[in-house]
Coordinates of C-alpha atoms and ligand atoms in Angstrom, one line a residue:
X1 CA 44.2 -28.0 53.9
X2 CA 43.2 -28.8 50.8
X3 CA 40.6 -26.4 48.5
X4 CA 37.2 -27.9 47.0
X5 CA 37.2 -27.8 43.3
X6 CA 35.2 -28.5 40.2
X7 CA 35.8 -31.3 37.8
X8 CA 34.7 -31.0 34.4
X9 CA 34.9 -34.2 32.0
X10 CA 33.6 -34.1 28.6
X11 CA 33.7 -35.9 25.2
X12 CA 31.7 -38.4 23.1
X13 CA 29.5 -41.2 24.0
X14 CA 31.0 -44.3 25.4
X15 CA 34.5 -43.1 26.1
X16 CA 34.6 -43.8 29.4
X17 CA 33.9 -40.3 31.3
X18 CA 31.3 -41.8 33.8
X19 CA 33.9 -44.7 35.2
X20 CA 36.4 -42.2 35.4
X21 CA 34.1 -39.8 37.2
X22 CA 33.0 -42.2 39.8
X23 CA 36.5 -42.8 40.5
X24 CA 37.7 -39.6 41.4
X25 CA 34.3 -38.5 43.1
X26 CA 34.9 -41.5 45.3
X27 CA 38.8 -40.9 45.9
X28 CA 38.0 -37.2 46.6
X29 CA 34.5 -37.5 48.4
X30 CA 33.2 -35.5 45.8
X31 CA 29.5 -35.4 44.5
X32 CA 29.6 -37.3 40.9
X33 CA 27.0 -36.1 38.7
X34 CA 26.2 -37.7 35.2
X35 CA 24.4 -34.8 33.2
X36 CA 23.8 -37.6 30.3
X37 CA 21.4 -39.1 32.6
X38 CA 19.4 -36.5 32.6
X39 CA 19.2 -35.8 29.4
X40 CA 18.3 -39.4 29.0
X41 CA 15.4 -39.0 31.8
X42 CA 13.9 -35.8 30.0
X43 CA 14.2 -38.5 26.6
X44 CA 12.3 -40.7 28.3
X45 CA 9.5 -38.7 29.6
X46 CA 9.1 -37.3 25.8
X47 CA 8.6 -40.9 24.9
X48 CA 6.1 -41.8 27.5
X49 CA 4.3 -38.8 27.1
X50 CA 3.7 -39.9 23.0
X51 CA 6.0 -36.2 22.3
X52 CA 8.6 -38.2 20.3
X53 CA 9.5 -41.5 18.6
X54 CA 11.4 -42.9 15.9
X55 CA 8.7 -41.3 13.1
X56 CA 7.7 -38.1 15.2
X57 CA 8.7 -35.1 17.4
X58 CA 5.7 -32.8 19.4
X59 CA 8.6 -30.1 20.1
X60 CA 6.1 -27.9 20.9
X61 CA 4.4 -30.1 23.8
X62 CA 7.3 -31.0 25.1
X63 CA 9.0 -27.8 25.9
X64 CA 5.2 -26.6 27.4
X65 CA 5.1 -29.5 29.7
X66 CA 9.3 -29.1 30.5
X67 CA 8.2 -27.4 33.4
X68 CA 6.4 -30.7 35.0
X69 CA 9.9 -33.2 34.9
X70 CA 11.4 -33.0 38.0
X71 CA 15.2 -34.4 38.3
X72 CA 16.9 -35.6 41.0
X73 CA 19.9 -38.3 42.4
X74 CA 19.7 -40.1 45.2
X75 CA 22.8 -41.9 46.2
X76 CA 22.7 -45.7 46.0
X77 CA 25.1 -47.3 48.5
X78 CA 25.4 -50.7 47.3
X79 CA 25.9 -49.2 43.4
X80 CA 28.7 -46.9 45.1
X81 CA 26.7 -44.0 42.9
X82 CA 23.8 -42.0 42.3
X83 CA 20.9 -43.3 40.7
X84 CA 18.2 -41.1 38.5
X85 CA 15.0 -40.0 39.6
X86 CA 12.2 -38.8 36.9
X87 CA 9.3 -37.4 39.2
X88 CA 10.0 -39.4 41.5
X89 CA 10.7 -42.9 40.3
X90 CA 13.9 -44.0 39.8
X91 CA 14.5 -44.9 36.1
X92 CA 18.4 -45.4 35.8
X93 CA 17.4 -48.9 34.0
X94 CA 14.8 -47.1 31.7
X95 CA 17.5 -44.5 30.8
X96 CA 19.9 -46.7 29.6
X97 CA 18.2 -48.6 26.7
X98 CA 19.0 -48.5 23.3
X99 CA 15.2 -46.5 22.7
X100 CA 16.5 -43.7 24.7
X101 CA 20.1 -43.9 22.9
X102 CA 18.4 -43.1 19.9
X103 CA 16.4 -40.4 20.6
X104 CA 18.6 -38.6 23.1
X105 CA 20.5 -36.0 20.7
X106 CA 17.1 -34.8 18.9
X107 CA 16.2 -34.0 22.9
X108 CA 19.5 -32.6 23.7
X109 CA 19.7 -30.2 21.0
X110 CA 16.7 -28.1 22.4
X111 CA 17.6 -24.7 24.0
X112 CA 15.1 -24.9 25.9
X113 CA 15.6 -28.3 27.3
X114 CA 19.5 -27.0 27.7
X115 CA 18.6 -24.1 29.1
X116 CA 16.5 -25.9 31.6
X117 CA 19.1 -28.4 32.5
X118 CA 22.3 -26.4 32.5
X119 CA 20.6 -24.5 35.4
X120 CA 19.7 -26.9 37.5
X121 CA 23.8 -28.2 36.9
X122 CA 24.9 -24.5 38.2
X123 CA 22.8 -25.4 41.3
X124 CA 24.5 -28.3 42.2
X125 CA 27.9 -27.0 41.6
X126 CA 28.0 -23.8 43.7
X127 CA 29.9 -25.3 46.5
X128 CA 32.3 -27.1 44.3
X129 CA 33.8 -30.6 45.1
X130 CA 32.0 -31.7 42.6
X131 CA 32.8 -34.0 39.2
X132 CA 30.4 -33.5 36.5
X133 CA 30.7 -35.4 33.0
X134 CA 28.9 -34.8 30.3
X135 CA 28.9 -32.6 27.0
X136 CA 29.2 -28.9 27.7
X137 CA 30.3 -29.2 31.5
X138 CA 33.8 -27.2 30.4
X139 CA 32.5 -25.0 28.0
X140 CA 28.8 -23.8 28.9
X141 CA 28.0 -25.2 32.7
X142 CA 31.1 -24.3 34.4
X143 CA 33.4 -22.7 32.2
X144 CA 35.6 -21.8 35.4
X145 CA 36.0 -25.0 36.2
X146 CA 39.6 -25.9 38.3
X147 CA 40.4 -29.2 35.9
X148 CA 38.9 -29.7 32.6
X149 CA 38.9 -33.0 31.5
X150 CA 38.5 -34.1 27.4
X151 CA 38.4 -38.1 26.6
X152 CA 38.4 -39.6 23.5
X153 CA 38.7 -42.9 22.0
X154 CA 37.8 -44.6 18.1
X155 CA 34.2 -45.1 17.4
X156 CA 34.9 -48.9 16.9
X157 CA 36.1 -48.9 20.8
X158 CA 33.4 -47.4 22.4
X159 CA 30.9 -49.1 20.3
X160 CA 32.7 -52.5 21.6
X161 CA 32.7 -51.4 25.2
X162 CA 28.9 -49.6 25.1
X163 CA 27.9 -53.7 23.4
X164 CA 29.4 -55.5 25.8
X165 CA 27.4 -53.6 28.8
X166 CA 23.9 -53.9 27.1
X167 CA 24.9 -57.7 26.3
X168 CA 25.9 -58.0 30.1
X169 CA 23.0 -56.3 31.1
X170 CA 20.8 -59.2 28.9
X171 CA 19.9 -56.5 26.3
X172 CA 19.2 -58.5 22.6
X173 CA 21.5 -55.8 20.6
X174 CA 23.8 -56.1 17.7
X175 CA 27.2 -54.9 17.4
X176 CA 26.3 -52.5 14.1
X177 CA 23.0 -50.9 15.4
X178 CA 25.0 -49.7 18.4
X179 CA 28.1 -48.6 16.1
X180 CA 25.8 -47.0 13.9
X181 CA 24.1 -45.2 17.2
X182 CA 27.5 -44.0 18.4
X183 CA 28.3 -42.3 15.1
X184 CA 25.0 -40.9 14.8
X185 CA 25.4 -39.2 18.4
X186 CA 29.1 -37.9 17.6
X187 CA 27.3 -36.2 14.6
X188 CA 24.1 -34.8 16.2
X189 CA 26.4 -33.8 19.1
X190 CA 28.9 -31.9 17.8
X191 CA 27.1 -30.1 14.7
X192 CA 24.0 -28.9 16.6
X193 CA 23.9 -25.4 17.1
X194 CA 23.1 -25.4 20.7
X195 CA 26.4 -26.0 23.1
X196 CA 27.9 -28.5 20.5
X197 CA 30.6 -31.1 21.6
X198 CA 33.5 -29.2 21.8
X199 CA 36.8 -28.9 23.1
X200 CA 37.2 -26.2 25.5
X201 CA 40.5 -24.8 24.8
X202 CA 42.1 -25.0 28.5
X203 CA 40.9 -28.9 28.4
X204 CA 43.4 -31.9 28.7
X205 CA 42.7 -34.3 26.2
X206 CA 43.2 -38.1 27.0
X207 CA 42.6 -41.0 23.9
X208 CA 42.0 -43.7 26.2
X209 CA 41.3 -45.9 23.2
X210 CA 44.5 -47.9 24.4
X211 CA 45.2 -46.4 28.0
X212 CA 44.5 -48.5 30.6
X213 CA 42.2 -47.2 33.4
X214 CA 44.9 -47.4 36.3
X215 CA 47.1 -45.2 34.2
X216 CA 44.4 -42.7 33.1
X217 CA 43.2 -42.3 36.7
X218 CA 47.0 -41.9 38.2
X219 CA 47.6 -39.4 35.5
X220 CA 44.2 -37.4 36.1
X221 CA 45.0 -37.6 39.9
X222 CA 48.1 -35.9 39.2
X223 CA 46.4 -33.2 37.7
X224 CA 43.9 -32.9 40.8
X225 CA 46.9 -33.0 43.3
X226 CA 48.3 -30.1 41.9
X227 CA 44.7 -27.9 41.8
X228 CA 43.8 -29.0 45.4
Ligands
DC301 O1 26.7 -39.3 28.2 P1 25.5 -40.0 27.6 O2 25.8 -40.9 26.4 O3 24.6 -40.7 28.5 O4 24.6 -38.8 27.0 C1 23.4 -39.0 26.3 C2 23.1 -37.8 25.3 O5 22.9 -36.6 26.0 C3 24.3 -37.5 24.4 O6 24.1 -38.2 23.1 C4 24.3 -36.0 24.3 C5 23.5 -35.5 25.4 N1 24.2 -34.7 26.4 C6 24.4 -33.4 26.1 O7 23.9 -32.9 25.1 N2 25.0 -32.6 27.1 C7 25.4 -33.1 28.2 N3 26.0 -32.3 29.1 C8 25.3 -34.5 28.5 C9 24.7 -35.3 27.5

């Protein structure tokens, strides 16, 4: 008999926590949930809403009208994941544009958008067998957590690999405005005062910067086997 556990995976942008995520949740039948993608969905309602751009930021508006974004995931089965909701309309595409990217930390670094968020996470977590990935999911959401998880990899490399899935996607994007995005989000990230970006000390750390995914997954498996 094997006991249900919780999965925490954090670390910077582009480093590969969500294809590692999906991967276990589907190898343990676990729920997989991508807390970026909700901050993204709260980013884009901002937007929509007029309560931030590139030149301005309503902070004020937003977190009045915070109350009115409902999130939710509904599982897609020919994706082989969950897909985001914002009030109802799914948005996964919306959330993933380079618009978003660069307005997603000034979002994320609101305590009461955090406060807001981190809750609902709890929620879904209370019956563990569950992989969450994300930011804080280690240190703030589920600081109990059976397996914490910490990836990193050089800037230049997740730039390459974030590129190449906007350019497959038939985004127009160049190689340097995304570099400079993912260096941009490290710093907002990890120096707010909010939850920074940081390490939890009982996380492993993987650099998968040259580690292929077959040998990061056996090796994270590993770990799981021996917590189950
Ligand atoms: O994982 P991602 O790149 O989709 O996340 C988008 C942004 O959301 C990221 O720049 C920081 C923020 N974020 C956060 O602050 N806390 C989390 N748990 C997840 C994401």
């Amino acid at each position: 008999m094997t006991k249900k556990i919780i999965i925490a995976i954090d670390g910077f942008s582009s480093t590969g926590k969500s294809t590692i995520a999906k991967q276990l949740a589907k190898e343990l039948g676990y729920i997989y949930v991508d807390t970026g993608a909700m901050y993204r969905a709260v980013t884009l309602y901002a937007m929509q809403q007029n309560y931030i751009s590139e030149n301005h930021f309503n902070l004020q508006d937003l977190i009045a009208d915070l109350h009115n974004i409902s999130l939710s995931f509904t599982f897609n089965e020919n994706l082989g994941f969950a897909e985001m909701f914002l009030n109802g309309t799914n948005v996964e595409k919306e959330i993933r544009t380079i618009e978003v990217s660069k307005l997603v930390s000034k979002v994320a670094a609101i305590s009461e958008v955090r406060k807001k968020l981190v809750s609902e996470q709890q929620e879904m977590g209370k019956n563990k067998g569950i992989v969450m990935d994300g930011r804080d999911i280690g240190t703030v959401v589920f600081p109990n957590a059976e397996l914490k998880l910490f990836m990193t990899a050089s800037a230049d490399k997740r730039a390459t690999r974030r590129y190449k899935e906007l350019l497959d996607r038939g985004d127009n994007v160049k190689y340097e405005e995304i570099l400079r995005n993912v260096q941009e989000r490290d710093r907002i990230d990890s120096t707010r005062k909010d939850s920074p970006l940081i390490k939890a000390k009982d996380a492993i750390e993987f650099d998968n910067s040259d580690m292929g995914l077959k040998e990061q997954f056996e090796r994270i498996m590993s770990l799981v086997n021996a917590r189950i």
